[in-house]
């Protein structure tokens, strides 16, 4: 199946009819359909599919235990709520298409394509759950007990999807097989638009994390409770939101409150509690930490850290080698840092030599149905990935 054919196959899976965005959450039927698609494309190419202890899928051209460690490409297939078509799938579809362009009999080592599970963390709140479990930075017991909004645990969701949750834990057998990991991803910014290039090479992932703020108050009647007598946590939510914005401005960082839960969530009821989630990131670890601390002070609540990833630099020698390889007219291709987290960052932090390629996004918009990459740029990404395979494998 060609790039365009694979793209067309994926288009309807998990798409919401009203928003046009994707709701491809981990361990749901939509996710299952995507994993089945992955396995089908792998088998059609004669690749061996292996499921690791975290439920990530690996498709290999040859036995990585015999001829490895191998070169691994890949990304993820799940999405944020109402996400775009490109974030994740572009890396996997491009990997299959790139493999189709190379003479596999000339490969010196096995090439794998990875499909990481639950990258976005949209359902259970921990981003890159599949790669964090693989590398052991996400504790298996904690992961199994994570719940979605309906109260379903990750363990129950995995079991329902046919993956054994009791096997979760650092997977050294799988890690040993990865000699080099290269993740292609749609750019989530406009550096390549400004740089007038279809493809760029990643330098680092900004430090980033998620915090939960539990704001408690007292439920009461909206019509009979005097203002002076209220204990209204919604006012503190306003402090959190305003505080996040102003702290981010002061510290040269980014901070976002994109999810809140209000109880009981009634129009005529003063809430009993509000839970807000803060996403903070930026070029410098200390500045991001300072933002979170200030938001906590503004809210009068201790932010609970759900995840934190310090600055992750990709392998410098590999980055320069790929930038030169993919450069045109004797120059190198643009090198850019990203504020988005990726499985590539988790693997790099675990000591795997890792690189990222980014494909131009004309608007820079992502995590939205408007996320886009032009077909020519996608094909340029496949070309680049094929050259990387020939160079590294
Ligand atoms: Zn992604």
mmCIF file of N, CA, C and O in Angstrom, residues 214-252:
data_model
loop_
_atom_site.group_PDB
_atom_site.id
_atom_site.type_symbol
_atom_site.label_atom_id
_atom_site.label_comp_id
_atom_site.label_asym_id
_atom_site.label_seq_id
_atom_site.Cartn_x
_atom_site.Cartn_y
_atom_site.Cartn_z
ATOM 1 N N UNK A 214 -6.144 20.555 43.069
ATOM 2 C CA UNK A 214 -7.438 20.236 43.678
ATOM 3 C C UNK A 214 -7.885 21.427 44.509
ATOM 4 O O UNK A 214 -7.280 21.724 45.533
ATOM 5 N N UNK A 215 -8.924 22.097 44.044
ATOM 6 C CA UNK A 215 -9.415 23.311 44.701
ATOM 7 C C UNK A 215 -10.737 22.970 45.391
ATOM 8 O O UNK A 215 -11.724 22.653 44.726
ATOM 9 N N UNK A 216 -10.724 22.994 46.711
ATOM 10 C CA UNK A 216 -11.926 22.596 47.444
ATOM 11 C C UNK A 216 -12.700 23.814 47.942
ATOM 12 O O UNK A 216 -12.115 24.846 48.243
ATOM 13 N N UNK A 217 -14.014 23.657 47.977
ATOM 14 C CA UNK A 217 -14.866 24.720 48.477
ATOM 15 C C UNK A 217 -16.036 24.105 49.217
ATOM 16 O O UNK A 217 -15.918 23.006 49.757
ATOM 17 N N UNK A 218 -17.167 24.823 49.252
ATOM 18 C CA UNK A 218 -18.343 24.268 49.928
ATOM 19 C C UNK A 218 -19.541 24.433 49.012
ATOM 20 O O UNK A 218 -19.858 25.550 48.571
ATOM 21 N N UNK A 219 -20.198 23.332 48.716
ATOM 22 C CA UNK A 219 -21.371 23.372 47.850
ATOM 23 C C UNK A 219 -22.496 24.135 48.536
ATOM 24 O O UNK A 219 -22.694 23.995 49.754
ATOM 25 N N UNK A 220 -23.173 24.952 47.751
ATOM 26 C CA UNK A 220 -24.291 25.691 48.343
ATOM 27 C C UNK A 220 -25.189 26.209 47.217
ATOM 28 O O UNK A 220 -24.880 26.061 46.042
ATOM 29 N N UNK A 221 -26.285 26.841 47.618
ATOM 30 C CA UNK A 221 -27.314 27.293 46.682
ATOM 31 C C UNK A 221 -26.891 28.623 46.052
ATOM 32 O O UNK A 221 -26.468 29.536 46.762
ATOM 33 N N UNK A 222 -27.005 28.723 44.728
ATOM 34 C CA UNK A 222 -26.586 29.940 44.028
ATOM 35 C C UNK A 222 -27.523 31.110 44.295
ATOM 36 O O UNK A 222 -27.154 32.264 44.101
ATOM 37 N N UNK A 223 -28.750 30.824 44.732
ATOM 38 C CA UNK A 223 -29.724 31.892 44.914
ATOM 39 C C UNK A 223 -29.905 32.355 46.343
ATOM 40 O O UNK A 223 -30.429 33.441 46.579
ATOM 41 N N UNK A 224 -29.459 31.556 47.300
ATOM 42 C CA UNK A 224 -29.754 31.885 48.700
ATOM 43 C C UNK A 224 -28.512 32.113 49.546
ATOM 44 O O UNK A 224 -28.620 32.482 50.708
ATOM 45 N N UNK A 225 -27.329 31.898 48.985
ATOM 46 C CA UNK A 225 -26.095 32.052 49.771
ATOM 47 C C UNK A 225 -25.507 33.428 49.504
ATOM 48 O O UNK A 225 -25.176 33.752 48.348
ATOM 49 N N UNK A 226 -25.358 34.246 50.554
ATOM 50 C CA UNK A 226 -24.788 35.575 50.374
ATOM 51 C C UNK A 226 -23.345 35.460 49.883
ATOM 52 O O UNK A 226 -22.633 34.517 50.244
ATOM 53 N N UNK A 227 -22.913 36.427 49.098
ATOM 54 C CA UNK A 227 -21.548 36.384 48.562
ATOM 55 C C UNK A 227 -20.539 36.231 49.699
ATOM 56 O O UNK A 227 -19.571 35.474 49.585
ATOM 57 N N UNK A 228 -20.771 36.963 50.783
ATOM 58 C CA UNK A 228 -19.810 36.949 51.889
ATOM 59 C C UNK A 228 -19.721 35.573 52.549
ATOM 60 O O UNK A 228 -18.715 35.242 53.169
ATOM 61 N N UNK A 229 -20.767 34.769 52.409
ATOM 62 C CA UNK A 229 -20.793 33.470 53.089
ATOM 63 C C UNK A 229 -20.273 32.324 52.222
ATOM 64 O O UNK A 229 -20.270 31.174 52.646
ATOM 65 N N UNK A 230 -19.864 32.641 50.999
ATOM 66 C CA UNK A 230 -19.496 31.563 50.072
ATOM 67 C C UNK A 230 -18.033 31.128 50.213
ATOM 68 O O UNK A 230 -17.172 31.938 50.511
ATOM 69 N N UNK A 231 -17.834 29.844 49.958
ATOM 70 C CA UNK A 231 -16.474 29.322 49.773
ATOM 71 C C UNK A 231 -16.473 28.693 48.378
ATOM 72 O O UNK A 231 -16.803 27.514 48.224
ATOM 73 N N UNK A 232 -16.154 29.526 47.380
ATOM 74 C CA UNK A 232 -16.372 29.154 45.976
ATOM 75 C C UNK A 232 -15.042 28.829 45.286
ATOM 76 O O UNK A 232 -14.256 29.729 44.980
ATOM 77 N N UNK A 233 -14.766 27.556 45.017
ATOM 78 C CA UNK A 233 -13.475 27.179 44.420
ATOM 79 C C UNK A 233 -13.320 27.676 42.975
ATOM 80 O O UNK A 233 -12.214 27.696 42.442
ATOM 81 N N UNK A 234 -14.435 28.094 42.361
ATOM 82 C CA UNK A 234 -14.348 28.581 40.978
ATOM 83 C C UNK A 234 -13.548 29.888 40.924
ATOM 84 O O UNK A 234 -12.882 30.169 39.934
ATOM 85 N N UNK A 235 -13.603 30.677 42.001
ATOM 86 C CA UNK A 235 -12.819 31.918 42.034
ATOM 87 C C UNK A 235 -11.338 31.598 42.056
ATOM 88 O O UNK A 235 -10.521 32.291 41.448
ATOM 89 N N UNK A 236 -10.976 30.533 42.757
ATOM 90 C CA UNK A 236 -9.563 30.144 42.797
ATOM 91 C C UNK A 236 -9.126 29.552 41.471
ATOM 92 O O UNK A 236 -7.964 29.674 41.088
ATOM 93 N N UNK A 237 -10.074 28.923 40.760
ATOM 94 C CA UNK A 237 -9.737 28.469 39.403
ATOM 95 C C UNK A 237 -9.359 29.665 38.529
ATOM 96 O O UNK A 237 -8.413 29.609 37.744
ATOM 97 N N UNK A 238 -10.119 30.765 38.698
ATOM 98 C CA UNK A 238 -9.795 31.979 37.932
ATOM 99 C C UNK A 238 -8.381 32.453 38.268
ATOM 100 O O UNK A 238 -7.616 32.850 37.380
ATOM 101 N N UNK A 239 -7.996 32.377 39.551
ATOM 102 C CA UNK A 239 -6.631 32.757 39.954
ATOM 103 C C UNK A 239 -5.595 31.851 39.295
ATOM 104 O O UNK A 239 -4.522 32.296 38.893
ATOM 105 N N UNK A 240 -5.928 30.558 39.235
ATOM 106 C CA UNK A 240 -5.003 29.598 38.613
ATOM 107 C C UNK A 240 -4.779 29.964 37.146
ATOM 108 O O UNK A 240 -3.646 30.021 36.659
ATOM 109 N N UNK A 241 -5.888 30.234 36.445
ATOM 110 C CA UNK A 241 -5.796 30.491 35.004
ATOM 111 C C UNK A 241 -5.037 31.793 34.735
ATOM 112 O O UNK A 241 -4.118 31.835 33.912
ATOM 113 N N UNK A 242 -5.412 32.848 35.464
ATOM 114 C CA UNK A 242 -4.716 34.137 35.292
ATOM 115 C C UNK A 242 -3.267 34.030 35.737
ATOM 116 O O UNK A 242 -2.364 34.580 35.103
ATOM 117 N N UNK A 243 -3.069 33.321 36.851
ATOM 118 C CA UNK A 243 -1.716 33.184 37.390
ATOM 119 C C UNK A 243 -0.809 32.421 36.445
ATOM 120 O O UNK A 243 0.375 32.738 36.309
ATOM 121 N N UNK A 244 -1.360 31.409 35.785
ATOM 122 C CA UNK A 244 -0.562 30.609 34.851
ATOM 123 C C UNK A 244 -0.088 31.485 33.697
ATOM 124 O O UNK A 244 1.077 31.442 33.291
ATOM 125 N N UNK A 245 -0.988 32.308 33.205
ATOM 126 C CA UNK A 245 -0.636 33.163 32.072
ATOM 127 C C UNK A 245 0.438 34.186 32.453
ATOM 128 O O UNK A 245 1.431 34.361 31.745
ATOM 129 N N UNK A 246 0.247 34.840 33.584
ATOM 130 C CA UNK A 246 1.202 35.895 33.920
ATOM 131 C C UNK A 246 2.540 35.302 34.354
ATOM 132 O O UNK A 246 3.593 35.845 34.034
ATOM 133 N N UNK A 247 2.524 34.155 35.047
ATOM 134 C CA UNK A 247 3.802 33.533 35.433
ATOM 135 C C UNK A 247 4.562 33.080 34.191
ATOM 136 O O UNK A 247 5.784 33.227 34.106
ATOM 137 N N UNK A 248 3.841 32.539 33.209
ATOM 138 C CA UNK A 248 4.500 32.093 31.979
ATOM 139 C C UNK A 248 5.142 33.275 31.262
ATOM 140 O O UNK A 248 6.266 33.186 30.764
ATOM 141 N N UNK A 249 4.443 34.412 31.244
ATOM 142 C CA UNK A 249 5.009 35.600 30.593
ATOM 143 C C UNK A 249 6.279 36.056 31.302
ATOM 144 O O UNK A 249 7.280 36.373 30.669
ATOM 145 N N UNK A 250 6.237 36.057 32.633
ATOM 146 C CA UNK A 250 7.412 36.513 33.399
ATOM 147 C C UNK A 250 8.598 35.583 33.229
ATOM 148 O O UNK A 250 9.740 36.016 33.274
ATOM 149 N N UNK A 251 8.348 34.287 33.042
ATOM 150 C CA UNK A 251 9.447 33.323 33.030
ATOM 151 C C UNK A 251 9.804 32.841 31.618
ATOM 152 O O UNK A 251 10.565 31.882 31.474
ATOM 153 N N UNK A 252 9.257 33.462 30.599
ATOM 154 C CA UNK A 252 9.595 33.060 29.230
ATOM 155 C C UNK A 252 9.218 31.617 28.949
ATOM 156 O O UNK A 252 9.946 30.890 28.269
#
